[in-house]
PDB file of C-alpha atoms and ligand atoms in Angstrom:
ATOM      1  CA  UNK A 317      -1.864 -14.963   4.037  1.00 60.00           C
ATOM      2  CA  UNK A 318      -1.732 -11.318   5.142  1.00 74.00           C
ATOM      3  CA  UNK A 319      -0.473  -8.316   2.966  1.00 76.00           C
ATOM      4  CA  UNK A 320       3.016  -8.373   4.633  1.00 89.00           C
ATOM      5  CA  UNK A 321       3.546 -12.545   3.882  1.00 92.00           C
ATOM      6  CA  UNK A 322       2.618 -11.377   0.123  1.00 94.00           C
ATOM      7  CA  UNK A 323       4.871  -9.140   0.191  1.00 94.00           C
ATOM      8  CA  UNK A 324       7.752 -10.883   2.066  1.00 95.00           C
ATOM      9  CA  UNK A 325       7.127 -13.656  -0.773  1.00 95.00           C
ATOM     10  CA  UNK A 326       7.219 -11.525  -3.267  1.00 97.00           C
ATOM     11  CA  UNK A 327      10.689  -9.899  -2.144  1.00 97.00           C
ATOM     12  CA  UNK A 328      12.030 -13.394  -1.418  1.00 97.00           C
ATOM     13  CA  UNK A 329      11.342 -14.820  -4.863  1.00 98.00           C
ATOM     14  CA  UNK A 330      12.552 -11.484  -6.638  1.00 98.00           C
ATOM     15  CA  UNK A 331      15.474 -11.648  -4.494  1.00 98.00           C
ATOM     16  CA  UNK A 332      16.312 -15.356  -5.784  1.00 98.00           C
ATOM     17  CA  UNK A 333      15.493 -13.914  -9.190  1.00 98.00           C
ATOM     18  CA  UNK A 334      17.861 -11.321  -8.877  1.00 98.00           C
ATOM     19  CA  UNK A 335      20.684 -13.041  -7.813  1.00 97.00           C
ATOM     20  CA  UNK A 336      20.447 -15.793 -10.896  1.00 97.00           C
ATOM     21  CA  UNK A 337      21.592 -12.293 -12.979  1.00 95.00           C
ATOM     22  CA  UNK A 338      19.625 -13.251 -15.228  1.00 96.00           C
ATOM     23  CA  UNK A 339      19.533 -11.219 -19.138  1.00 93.00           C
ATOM     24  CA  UNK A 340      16.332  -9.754 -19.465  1.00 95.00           C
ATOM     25  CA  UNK A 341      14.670  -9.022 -22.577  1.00 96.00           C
ATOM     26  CA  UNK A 342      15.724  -7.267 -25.545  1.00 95.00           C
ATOM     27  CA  UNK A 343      15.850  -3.808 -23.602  1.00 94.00           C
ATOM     28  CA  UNK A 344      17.672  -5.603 -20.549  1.00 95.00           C
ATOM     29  CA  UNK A 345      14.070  -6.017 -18.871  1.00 97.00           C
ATOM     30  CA  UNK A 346      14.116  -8.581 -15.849  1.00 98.00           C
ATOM     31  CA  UNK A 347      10.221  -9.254 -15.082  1.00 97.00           C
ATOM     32  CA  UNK A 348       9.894  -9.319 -11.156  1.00 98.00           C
ATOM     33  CA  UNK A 349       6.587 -10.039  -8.945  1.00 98.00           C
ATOM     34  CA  UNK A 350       4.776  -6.915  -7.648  1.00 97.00           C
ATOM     35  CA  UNK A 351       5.825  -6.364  -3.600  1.00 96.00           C
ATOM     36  CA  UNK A 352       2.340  -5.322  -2.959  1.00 95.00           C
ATOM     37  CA  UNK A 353      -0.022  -5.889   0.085  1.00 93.00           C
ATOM     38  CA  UNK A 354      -2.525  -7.690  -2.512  1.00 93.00           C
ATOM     39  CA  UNK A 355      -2.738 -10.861  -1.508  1.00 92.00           C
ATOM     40  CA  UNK A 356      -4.160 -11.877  -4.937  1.00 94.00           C
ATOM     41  CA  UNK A 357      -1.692  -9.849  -6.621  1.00 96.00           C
ATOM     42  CA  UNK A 358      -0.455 -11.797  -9.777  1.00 95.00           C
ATOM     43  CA  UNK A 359       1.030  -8.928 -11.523  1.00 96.00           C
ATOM     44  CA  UNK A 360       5.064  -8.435 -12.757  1.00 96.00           C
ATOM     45  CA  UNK A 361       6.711  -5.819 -13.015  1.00 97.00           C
ATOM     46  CA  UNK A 362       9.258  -5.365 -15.308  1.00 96.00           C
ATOM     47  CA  UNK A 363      12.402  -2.938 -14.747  1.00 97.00           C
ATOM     48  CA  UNK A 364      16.603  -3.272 -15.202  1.00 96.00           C
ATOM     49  CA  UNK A 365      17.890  -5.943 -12.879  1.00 97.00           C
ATOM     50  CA  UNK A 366      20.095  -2.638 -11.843  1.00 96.00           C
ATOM     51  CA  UNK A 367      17.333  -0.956 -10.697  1.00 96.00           C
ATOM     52  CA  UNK A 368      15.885  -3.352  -8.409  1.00 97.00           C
ATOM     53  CA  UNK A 369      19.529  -4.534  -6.841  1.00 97.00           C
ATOM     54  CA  UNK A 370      19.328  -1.103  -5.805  1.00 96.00           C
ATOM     55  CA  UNK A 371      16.129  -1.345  -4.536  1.00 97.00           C
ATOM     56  CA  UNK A 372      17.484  -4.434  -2.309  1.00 96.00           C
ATOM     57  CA  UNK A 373      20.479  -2.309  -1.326  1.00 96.00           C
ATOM     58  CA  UNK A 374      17.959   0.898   0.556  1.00 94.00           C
ATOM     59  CA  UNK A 375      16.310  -1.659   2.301  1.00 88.00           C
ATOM     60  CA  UNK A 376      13.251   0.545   2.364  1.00 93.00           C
ATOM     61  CA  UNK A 377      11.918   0.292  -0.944  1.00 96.00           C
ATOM     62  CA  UNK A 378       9.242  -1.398  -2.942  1.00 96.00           C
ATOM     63  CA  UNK A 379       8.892  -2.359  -6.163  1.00 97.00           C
ATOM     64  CA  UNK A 380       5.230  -2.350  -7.443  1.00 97.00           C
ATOM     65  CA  UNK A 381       2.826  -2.573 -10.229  1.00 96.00           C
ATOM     66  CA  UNK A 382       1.746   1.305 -10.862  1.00 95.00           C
ATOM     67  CA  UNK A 383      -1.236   1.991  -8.380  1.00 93.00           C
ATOM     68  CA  UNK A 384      -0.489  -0.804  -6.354  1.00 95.00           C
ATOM     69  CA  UNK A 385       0.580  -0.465  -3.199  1.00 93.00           C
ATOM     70  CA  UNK A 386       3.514  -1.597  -0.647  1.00 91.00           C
ATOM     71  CA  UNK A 387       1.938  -3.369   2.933  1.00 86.00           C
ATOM     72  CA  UNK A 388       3.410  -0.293   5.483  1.00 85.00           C
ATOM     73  CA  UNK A 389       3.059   3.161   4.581  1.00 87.00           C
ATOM     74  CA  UNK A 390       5.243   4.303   1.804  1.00 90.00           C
ATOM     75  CA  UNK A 391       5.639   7.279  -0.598  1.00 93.00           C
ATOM     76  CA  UNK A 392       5.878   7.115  -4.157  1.00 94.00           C
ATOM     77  CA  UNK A 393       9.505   7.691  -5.180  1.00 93.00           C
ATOM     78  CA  UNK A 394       9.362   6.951  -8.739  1.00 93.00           C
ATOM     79  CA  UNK A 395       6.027   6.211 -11.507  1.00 93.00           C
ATOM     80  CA  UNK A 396       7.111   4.687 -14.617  1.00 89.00           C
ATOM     81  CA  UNK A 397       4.830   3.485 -17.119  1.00 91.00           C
ATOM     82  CA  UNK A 398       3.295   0.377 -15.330  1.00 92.00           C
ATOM     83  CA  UNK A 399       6.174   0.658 -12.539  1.00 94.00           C
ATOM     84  CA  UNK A 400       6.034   2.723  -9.566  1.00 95.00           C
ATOM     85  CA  UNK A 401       8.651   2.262  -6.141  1.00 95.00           C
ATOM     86  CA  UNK A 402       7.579   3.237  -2.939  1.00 95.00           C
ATOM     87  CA  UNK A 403      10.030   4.261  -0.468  1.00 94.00           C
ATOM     88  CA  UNK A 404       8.918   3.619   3.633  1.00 88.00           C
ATOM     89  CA  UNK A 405       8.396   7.014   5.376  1.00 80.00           C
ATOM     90  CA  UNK A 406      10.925   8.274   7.768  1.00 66.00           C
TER      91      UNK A 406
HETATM   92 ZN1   ZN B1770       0.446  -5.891  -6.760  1.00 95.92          ZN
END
């Protein structure tokens, strides 16, 4: 397994996650795998399920453990905590 199949089975299983709508935690907090290029990556990441459907809708971003990083090359968009997203370059 290569960085990009990591990654493409990370977005595949977030993408089932996300579509079960599911609750979250007490502050609405869905925990999603990390899209990184690690293929030993183990790590969630935990953000509103808002926030990554919208990351499904550009279709050029990644969500990620903070100071992980996406397969292609990206830039970091936004750094939250233990979250970062990483948006492809243009
Ligand atoms: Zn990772």
């Amino acid at each position: 397994m290569d960085g990009k199949t990591h990654y493409v089975a990370a977005r595949r299983e977030n993408t089932r996650i996300a579509a079960a709508e599911p609750a979250g935690d007490a502050q609405s907090l869905v925990e999603f795998e990390c899209e990184c290029s690690n293929i030993t990556c183990e790590r969630s990441v935990k953000v509103p399920l808002y926030v990554y459907r919208r990351i499904l809708e550009s279709k050029d971003q990644v969500l990620l453990q903070a100071g992980h990083h996406a397969p292609t090359p990206y830039r970091t968009i936004v750094s939250m905590g233990l979250m970062s997203i990483e948006e492809r370059r243009v």
